[in-house]
Amino acid sequence: MTLVIAIDGPAGSGKGTIAKKISSFYNFPHLDSGILYRSVAYLCEIGGEKNLDENIVLKYAQNLNLDEIDIDNLRTKEIDEISSKISSYSSVRESLKSFQINFKKIHSDKKGIVVDGRDITTVIFPNADLKFYITASLKDRANRRFKELMLINPKIDKKLVIKELQKRDQRDMERSTAPLKIADDAIIIDTSYKIVPQKNLPSF
Ligand code: CDP
């Protein structure tokens, strides 16, 4: 039995940081599902796909090979926007769902896995052993994303970062397929101002 720890939350909530810490503490493989959407977005960007036609985006998703993607290119403002748009396509989500289900299969010899994203607790692993919904105030989340984007472009406008984060939240929460929502059985953690503890985690 492979324990599944599923973590969802909006942009900048700290879910990725928490997922990484759990993963390294327990030595459980970690899948950041956002990387999948960002990688497809990146392929659309370098492919010059301006219209983001669903069938074309789907082809990129179906042929996705993470080994060919340089993940250092994935956290730009442009990729934020494209990944948020293409993640509303149900065919694209279905294709990336197989990838995520397969992640569990290929790690079936491990004690556990950690997967984070927007629909992990609700759609991808609705029967996960542990579910978390990580959130934080818009101000704190935008500050974190601003600091990250500043490393790429020191002149980035903070107001724009806040606006784009809100737009992304709205798209993620209001789309008809697999919207971001709190699973009934999820543990909610608000990380506003919080530091993630690294010690005293329970053993499995
Ligand atoms: O790190 P951050 O929370 O800013 O974003 P991410 O997790 O890398 O995801 C990038 C985009 O992919 C999000 O804005 C979502 O629109 C989409 N996404 C999704 O729809 N479902 C997931 N399971 C993961 C990401």
PDB file of N, CA and C and ligand atoms in Angstrom, residues 7-16 32-38 74-75 79-88 93 96 100 115-120 124 141 145 148 165 168-169 171-173 175 177-180, ligand 1:
ATOM      1  N   ILE A   7      -2.228  17.462  -1.695  1.00  0.00           N
ATOM      2  CA  ILE A   7      -2.198  18.841  -1.207  1.00  0.00           C
ATOM      3  C   ILE A   7      -2.702  19.782  -2.304  1.00  0.00           C
ATOM      4  N   ASP A   8      -3.704  20.582  -1.992  1.00  0.00           N
ATOM      5  CA  ASP A   8      -4.193  21.584  -2.938  1.00  0.00           C
ATOM      6  C   ASP A   8      -4.108  22.971  -2.324  1.00  0.00           C
ATOM      7  N   GLY A   9      -4.209  23.961  -3.183  1.00  0.00           N
ATOM      8  CA  GLY A   9      -4.243  25.336  -2.695  1.00  0.00           C
ATOM      9  C   GLY A   9      -3.976  26.310  -3.811  1.00  0.00           C
ATOM     10  N   PRO A  10      -4.305  27.581  -3.586  1.00  0.00           N
ATOM     11  CA  PRO A  10      -4.082  28.589  -4.614  1.00  0.00           C
ATOM     12  C   PRO A  10      -2.604  28.972  -4.758  1.00  0.00           C
ATOM     13  N   ALA A  11      -2.308  29.773  -5.782  1.00  0.00           N
ATOM     14  CA  ALA A  11      -0.940  30.209  -6.061  1.00  0.00           C
ATOM     15  C   ALA A  11      -0.345  30.941  -4.859  1.00  0.00           C
ATOM     16  N   GLY A  12       0.890  30.611  -4.549  1.00  0.00           N
ATOM     17  CA  GLY A  12       1.613  31.318  -3.493  1.00  0.00           C
ATOM     18  C   GLY A  12       1.185  30.939  -2.087  1.00  0.00           C
ATOM     19  N   SER A  13       0.392  29.885  -1.956  1.00  0.00           N
ATOM     20  CA  SER A  13      -0.100  29.515  -0.622  1.00  0.00           C
ATOM     21  C   SER A  13       0.979  28.813   0.205  1.00  0.00           C
ATOM     22  N   GLY A  14       1.992  28.285  -0.485  1.00  0.00           N
ATOM     23  CA  GLY A  14       3.053  27.558   0.220  1.00  0.00           C
ATOM     24  C   GLY A  14       2.880  26.052   0.097  1.00  0.00           C
ATOM     25  N   LYS A  15       1.920  25.625  -0.728  1.00  0.00           N
ATOM     26  CA  LYS A  15       1.671  24.173  -0.842  1.00  0.00           C
ATOM     27  C   LYS A  15       2.880  23.432  -1.397  1.00  0.00           C
ATOM     28  N   GLY A  16       3.586  24.071  -2.343  1.00  0.00           N
ATOM     29  CA  GLY A  16       4.762  23.429  -2.940  1.00  0.00           C
ATOM     30  C   GLY A  16       5.866  23.252  -1.905  1.00  0.00           C
ATOM     31  N   ASP A  32       4.863  17.710  -8.346  1.00  0.00           N
ATOM     32  CA  ASP A  32       4.259  19.037  -8.393  1.00  0.00           C
ATOM     33  C   ASP A  32       3.463  19.076  -9.700  1.00  0.00           C
ATOM     34  N   SER A  33       2.136  18.897  -9.594  1.00  0.00           N
ATOM     35  CA  SER A  33       1.338  18.776 -10.833  1.00  0.00           C
ATOM     36  C   SER A  33       1.316  20.087 -11.620  1.00  0.00           C
ATOM     37  N   GLY A  34       1.600  21.206 -10.953  1.00  0.00           N
ATOM     38  CA  GLY A  34       1.671  22.491 -11.661  1.00  0.00           C
ATOM     39  C   GLY A  34       2.727  22.448 -12.761  1.00  0.00           C
ATOM     40  N   ILE A  35       3.785  21.666 -12.531  1.00  0.00           N
ATOM     41  CA  ILE A  35       4.864  21.544 -13.525  1.00  0.00           C
ATOM     42  C   ILE A  35       4.312  20.985 -14.843  1.00  0.00           C
ATOM     43  N   LEU A  36       3.324  20.100 -14.736  1.00  0.00           N
ATOM     44  CA  LEU A  36       2.753  19.503 -15.953  1.00  0.00           C
ATOM     45  C   LEU A  36       2.062  20.587 -16.783  1.00  0.00           C
ATOM     46  N   TYR A  37       1.216  21.381 -16.102  1.00  0.00           N
ATOM     47  CA  TYR A  37       0.495  22.446 -16.808  1.00  0.00           C
ATOM     48  C   TYR A  37       1.464  23.502 -17.315  1.00  0.00           C
ATOM     49  N   ARG A  38       2.457  23.804 -16.488  1.00  0.00           N
ATOM     50  CA  ARG A  38       3.443  24.812 -16.909  1.00  0.00           C
ATOM     51  C   ARG A  38       4.269  24.306 -18.091  1.00  0.00           C
ATOM     52  N   LEU A  74      10.085  27.680 -16.294  1.00  0.00           N
ATOM     53  CA  LEU A  74       8.635  27.521 -16.133  1.00  0.00           C
ATOM     54  C   LEU A  74       7.939  28.512 -15.205  1.00  0.00           C
ATOM     55  N   ARG A  75       8.693  29.328 -14.470  1.00  0.00           N
ATOM     56  CA  ARG A  75       8.004  30.147 -13.471  1.00  0.00           C
ATOM     57  C   ARG A  75       7.938  31.626 -13.841  1.00  0.00           C
ATOM     58  N   ILE A  79       4.250  32.253 -18.418  1.00  0.00           N
ATOM     59  CA  ILE A  79       3.838  30.852 -18.241  1.00  0.00           C
ATOM     60  C   ILE A  79       2.726  30.750 -17.187  1.00  0.00           C
ATOM     61  N   ASP A  80       2.757  31.635 -16.179  1.00  0.00           N
ATOM     62  CA  ASP A  80       1.651  31.703 -15.194  1.00  0.00           C
ATOM     63  C   ASP A  80       0.338  31.830 -15.955  1.00  0.00           C
ATOM     64  N   GLU A  81       0.335  32.783 -16.880  1.00  0.00           N
ATOM     65  CA  GLU A  81      -0.888  33.143 -17.601  1.00  0.00           C
ATOM     66  C   GLU A  81      -1.337  32.028 -18.562  1.00  0.00           C
ATOM     67  N   ILE A  82      -0.393  31.508 -19.351  1.00  0.00           N
ATOM     68  CA  ILE A  82      -0.773  30.469 -20.333  1.00  0.00           C
ATOM     69  C   ILE A  82      -1.221  29.195 -19.603  1.00  0.00           C
ATOM     70  N   SER A  83      -0.497  28.813 -18.543  1.00  0.00           N
ATOM     71  CA  SER A  83      -0.863  27.573 -17.847  1.00  0.00           C
ATOM     72  C   SER A  83      -2.255  27.708 -17.220  1.00  0.00           C
ATOM     73  N   SER A  84      -2.553  28.886 -16.731  1.00  0.00           N
ATOM     74  CA  SER A  84      -3.860  29.105 -16.128  1.00  0.00           C
ATOM     75  C   SER A  84      -4.957  28.984 -17.198  1.00  0.00           C
ATOM     76  N   LYS A  85      -4.680  29.496 -18.403  1.00  0.00           N
ATOM     77  CA  LYS A  85      -5.688  29.415 -19.483  1.00  0.00           C
ATOM     78  C   LYS A  85      -5.893  27.983 -19.956  1.00  0.00           C
ATOM     79  N   ILE A  86      -4.793  27.288 -20.245  1.00  0.00           N
ATOM     80  CA  ILE A  86      -4.953  25.947 -20.823  1.00  0.00           C
ATOM     81  C   ILE A  86      -5.462  24.914 -19.807  1.00  0.00           C
ATOM     82  N   SER A  87      -5.354  25.264 -18.508  1.00  0.00           N
ATOM     83  CA  SER A  87      -5.800  24.292 -17.508  1.00  0.00           C
ATOM     84  C   SER A  87      -7.327  24.217 -17.430  1.00  0.00           C
ATOM     85  N   SER A  88      -8.018  25.088 -18.166  1.00  0.00           N
ATOM     86  CA  SER A  88      -9.482  24.983 -18.167  1.00  0.00           C
ATOM     87  C   SER A  88      -9.966  24.004 -19.243  1.00  0.00           C
ATOM     88  N   ARG A  93      -6.782  18.349 -19.242  1.00  0.00           N
ATOM     89  CA  ARG A  93      -6.768  17.869 -17.853  1.00  0.00           C
ATOM     90  C   ARG A  93      -6.818  16.347 -17.813  1.00  0.00           C
ATOM     91  N   LEU A  96      -3.473  14.916 -18.694  1.00  0.00           N
ATOM     92  CA  LEU A  96      -2.492  15.059 -17.612  1.00  0.00           C
ATOM     93  C   LEU A  96      -2.880  14.245 -16.376  1.00  0.00           C
ATOM     94  N   GLN A 100      -0.582  11.697 -13.818  1.00  0.00           N
ATOM     95  CA  GLN A 100      -0.550  11.754 -12.347  1.00  0.00           C
ATOM     96  C   GLN A 100      -0.903  10.408 -11.717  1.00  0.00           C
ATOM     97  N   VAL A 115       1.620  14.571  -3.675  1.00  0.00           N
ATOM     98  CA  VAL A 115       1.254  15.238  -4.928  1.00  0.00           C
ATOM     99  C   VAL A 115       0.559  16.550  -4.585  1.00  0.00           C
ATOM    100  N   ASP A 116       0.971  17.639  -5.219  1.00  0.00           N
ATOM    101  CA  ASP A 116       0.296  18.912  -4.943  1.00  0.00           C
ATOM    102  C   ASP A 116      -0.200  19.574  -6.215  1.00  0.00           C
ATOM    103  N   GLY A 117      -1.253  20.387  -6.061  1.00  0.00           N
ATOM    104  CA  GLY A 117      -1.833  21.070  -7.220  1.00  0.00           C
ATOM    105  C   GLY A 117      -3.110  21.793  -6.868  1.00  0.00           C
ATOM    106  N   ARG A 118      -4.107  21.643  -7.769  1.00  0.00           N
ATOM    107  CA  ARG A 118      -5.385  22.331  -7.560  1.00  0.00           C
ATOM    108  C   ARG A 118      -6.550  21.350  -7.388  1.00  0.00           C
ATOM    109  N   ASP A 119      -6.407  20.144  -7.974  1.00  0.00           N
ATOM    110  CA  ASP A 119      -7.522  19.184  -7.984  1.00  0.00           C
ATOM    111  C   ASP A 119      -7.075  17.809  -7.488  1.00  0.00           C
ATOM    112  N   ILE A 120      -5.996  17.783  -6.728  1.00  0.00           N
ATOM    113  CA  ILE A 120      -5.429  16.497  -6.300  1.00  0.00           C
ATOM    114  C   ILE A 120      -6.331  15.827  -5.258  1.00  0.00           C
ATOM    115  N   ILE A 124      -7.996  13.946  -8.727  1.00  0.00           N
ATOM    116  CA  ILE A 124      -6.910  13.005  -9.072  1.00  0.00           C
ATOM    117  C   ILE A 124      -6.830  11.865  -8.044  1.00  0.00           C
ATOM    118  N   ARG A 141       0.294  35.906  -0.273  1.00  0.00           N
ATOM    119  CA  ARG A 141       0.571  35.078  -1.458  1.00  0.00           C
ATOM    120  C   ARG A 141       1.204  35.932  -2.557  1.00  0.00           C
ATOM    121  N   ARG A 145       4.925  35.596  -4.411  1.00  0.00           N
ATOM    122  CA  ARG A 145       5.071  35.489  -5.879  1.00  0.00           C
ATOM    123  C   ARG A 145       5.881  36.679  -6.412  1.00  0.00           C
ATOM    124  N   GLU A 148       9.510  36.102  -5.938  1.00  0.00           N
ATOM    125  CA  GLU A 148       9.979  35.091  -6.895  1.00  0.00           C
ATOM    126  C   GLU A 148      10.164  35.719  -8.283  1.00  0.00           C
ATOM    127  N   LEU A 165      -2.500  37.478 -10.033  1.00  0.00           N
ATOM    128  CA  LEU A 165      -2.745  36.381  -9.088  1.00  0.00           C
ATOM    129  C   LEU A 165      -4.258  36.226  -8.860  1.00  0.00           C
ATOM    130  N   ARG A 168      -5.825  34.600 -11.852  1.00  0.00           N
ATOM    131  CA  ARG A 168      -5.525  33.168 -11.880  1.00  0.00           C
ATOM    132  C   ARG A 168      -6.388  32.419 -10.852  1.00  0.00           C
ATOM    133  N   ASP A 169      -6.512  33.004  -9.655  1.00  0.00           N
ATOM    134  CA  ASP A 169      -7.363  32.405  -8.603  1.00  0.00           C
ATOM    135  C   ASP A 169      -8.773  32.227  -9.137  1.00  0.00           C
ATOM    136  N   ARG A 171      -9.898  32.147 -12.251  1.00  0.00           N
ATOM    137  CA  ARG A 171      -9.999  31.119 -13.305  1.00  0.00           C
ATOM    138  C   ARG A 171      -9.971  29.728 -12.699  1.00  0.00           C
ATOM    139  N   ASP A 172      -9.026  29.507 -11.759  1.00  0.00           N
ATOM    140  CA  ASP A 172      -8.865  28.176 -11.164  1.00  0.00           C
ATOM    141  C   ASP A 172     -10.104  27.767 -10.361  1.00  0.00           C
ATOM    142  N   MET A 173     -10.734  28.745  -9.711  1.00  0.00           N
ATOM    143  CA  MET A 173     -11.869  28.416  -8.837  1.00  0.00           C
ATOM    144  C   MET A 173     -13.190  28.354  -9.586  1.00  0.00           C
ATOM    145  N   ARG A 175     -13.581  27.573 -13.059  1.00  0.00           N
ATOM    146  CA  ARG A 175     -13.698  26.755 -14.271  1.00  0.00           C
ATOM    147  C   ARG A 175     -14.653  25.586 -14.012  1.00  0.00           C
ATOM    148  N   THR A 177     -14.434  22.433 -15.218  1.00  0.00           N
ATOM    149  CA  THR A 177     -13.758  21.150 -14.980  1.00  0.00           C
ATOM    150  C   THR A 177     -12.740  21.269 -13.857  1.00  0.00           C
ATOM    151  N   ALA A 178     -12.897  20.418 -12.851  1.00  0.00           N
ATOM    152  CA  ALA A 178     -11.938  20.315 -11.749  1.00  0.00           C
ATOM    153  C   ALA A 178     -11.516  21.670 -11.166  1.00  0.00           C
ATOM    154  N   PRO A 179     -12.495  22.474 -10.723  1.00  0.00           N
ATOM    155  CA  PRO A 179     -12.109  23.765 -10.116  1.00  0.00           C
ATOM    156  C   PRO A 179     -11.375  23.551  -8.787  1.00  0.00           C
ATOM    157  N   LEU A 180     -10.602  24.551  -8.406  1.00  0.00           N
ATOM    158  CA  LEU A 180      -9.945  24.495  -7.096  1.00  0.00           C
ATOM    159  C   LEU A 180     -11.004  24.686  -6.017  1.00  0.00           C
TER     160      LEU A 180
HETATM  161  O1  CDP B   1       2.993  27.502  -8.077  1.00  0.00           O
HETATM  162  P1  CDP B   1       1.653  28.113  -8.376  1.00  0.00           P
HETATM  163  O2  CDP B   1       0.647  27.767  -7.332  1.00  0.00           O
HETATM  164  O3  CDP B   1       1.725  29.561  -8.709  1.00  0.00           O
HETATM  165  O4  CDP B   1       1.128  27.440  -9.732  1.00  0.00           O
HETATM  166  P2  CDP B   1       1.291  25.947 -10.184  1.00  0.00           P
HETATM  167  O5  CDP B   1       0.855  24.989  -9.124  1.00  0.00           O
HETATM  168  O6  CDP B   1       2.639  25.761 -10.767  1.00  0.00           O
HETATM  169  O7  CDP B   1       0.204  25.845 -11.358  1.00  0.00           O
HETATM  170  C1  CDP B   1       0.233  26.683 -12.501  1.00  0.00           C
HETATM  171  C2  CDP B   1      -1.173  26.713 -13.078  1.00  0.00           C
HETATM  172  O8  CDP B   1      -1.514  25.385 -13.501  1.00  0.00           O
HETATM  173  C3  CDP B   1      -2.249  27.114 -12.076  1.00  0.00           C
HETATM  174  O9  CDP B   1      -2.540  28.504 -12.123  1.00  0.00           O
HETATM  175  C4  CDP B   1      -3.462  26.307 -12.489  1.00  0.00           C
HETATM  176  O10 CDP B   1      -4.238  27.019 -13.407  1.00  0.00           O
HETATM  177  C5  CDP B   1      -2.865  25.096 -13.202  1.00  0.00           C
HETATM  178  N1  CDP B   1      -2.962  23.867 -12.411  1.00  0.00           N
HETATM  179  C6  CDP B   1      -4.157  23.181 -12.419  1.00  0.00           C
HETATM  180  O11 CDP B   1      -5.119  23.634 -13.033  1.00  0.00           O
HETATM  181  N2  CDP B   1      -4.276  22.000 -11.769  1.00  0.00           N
HETATM  182  C7  CDP B   1      -3.259  21.489 -11.078  1.00  0.00           C
HETATM  183  N3  CDP B   1      -3.402  20.314 -10.461  1.00  0.00           N
HETATM  184  C8  CDP B   1      -2.028  22.186 -11.021  1.00  0.00           C
HETATM  185  C9  CDP B   1      -1.916  23.382 -11.692  1.00  0.00           C
END
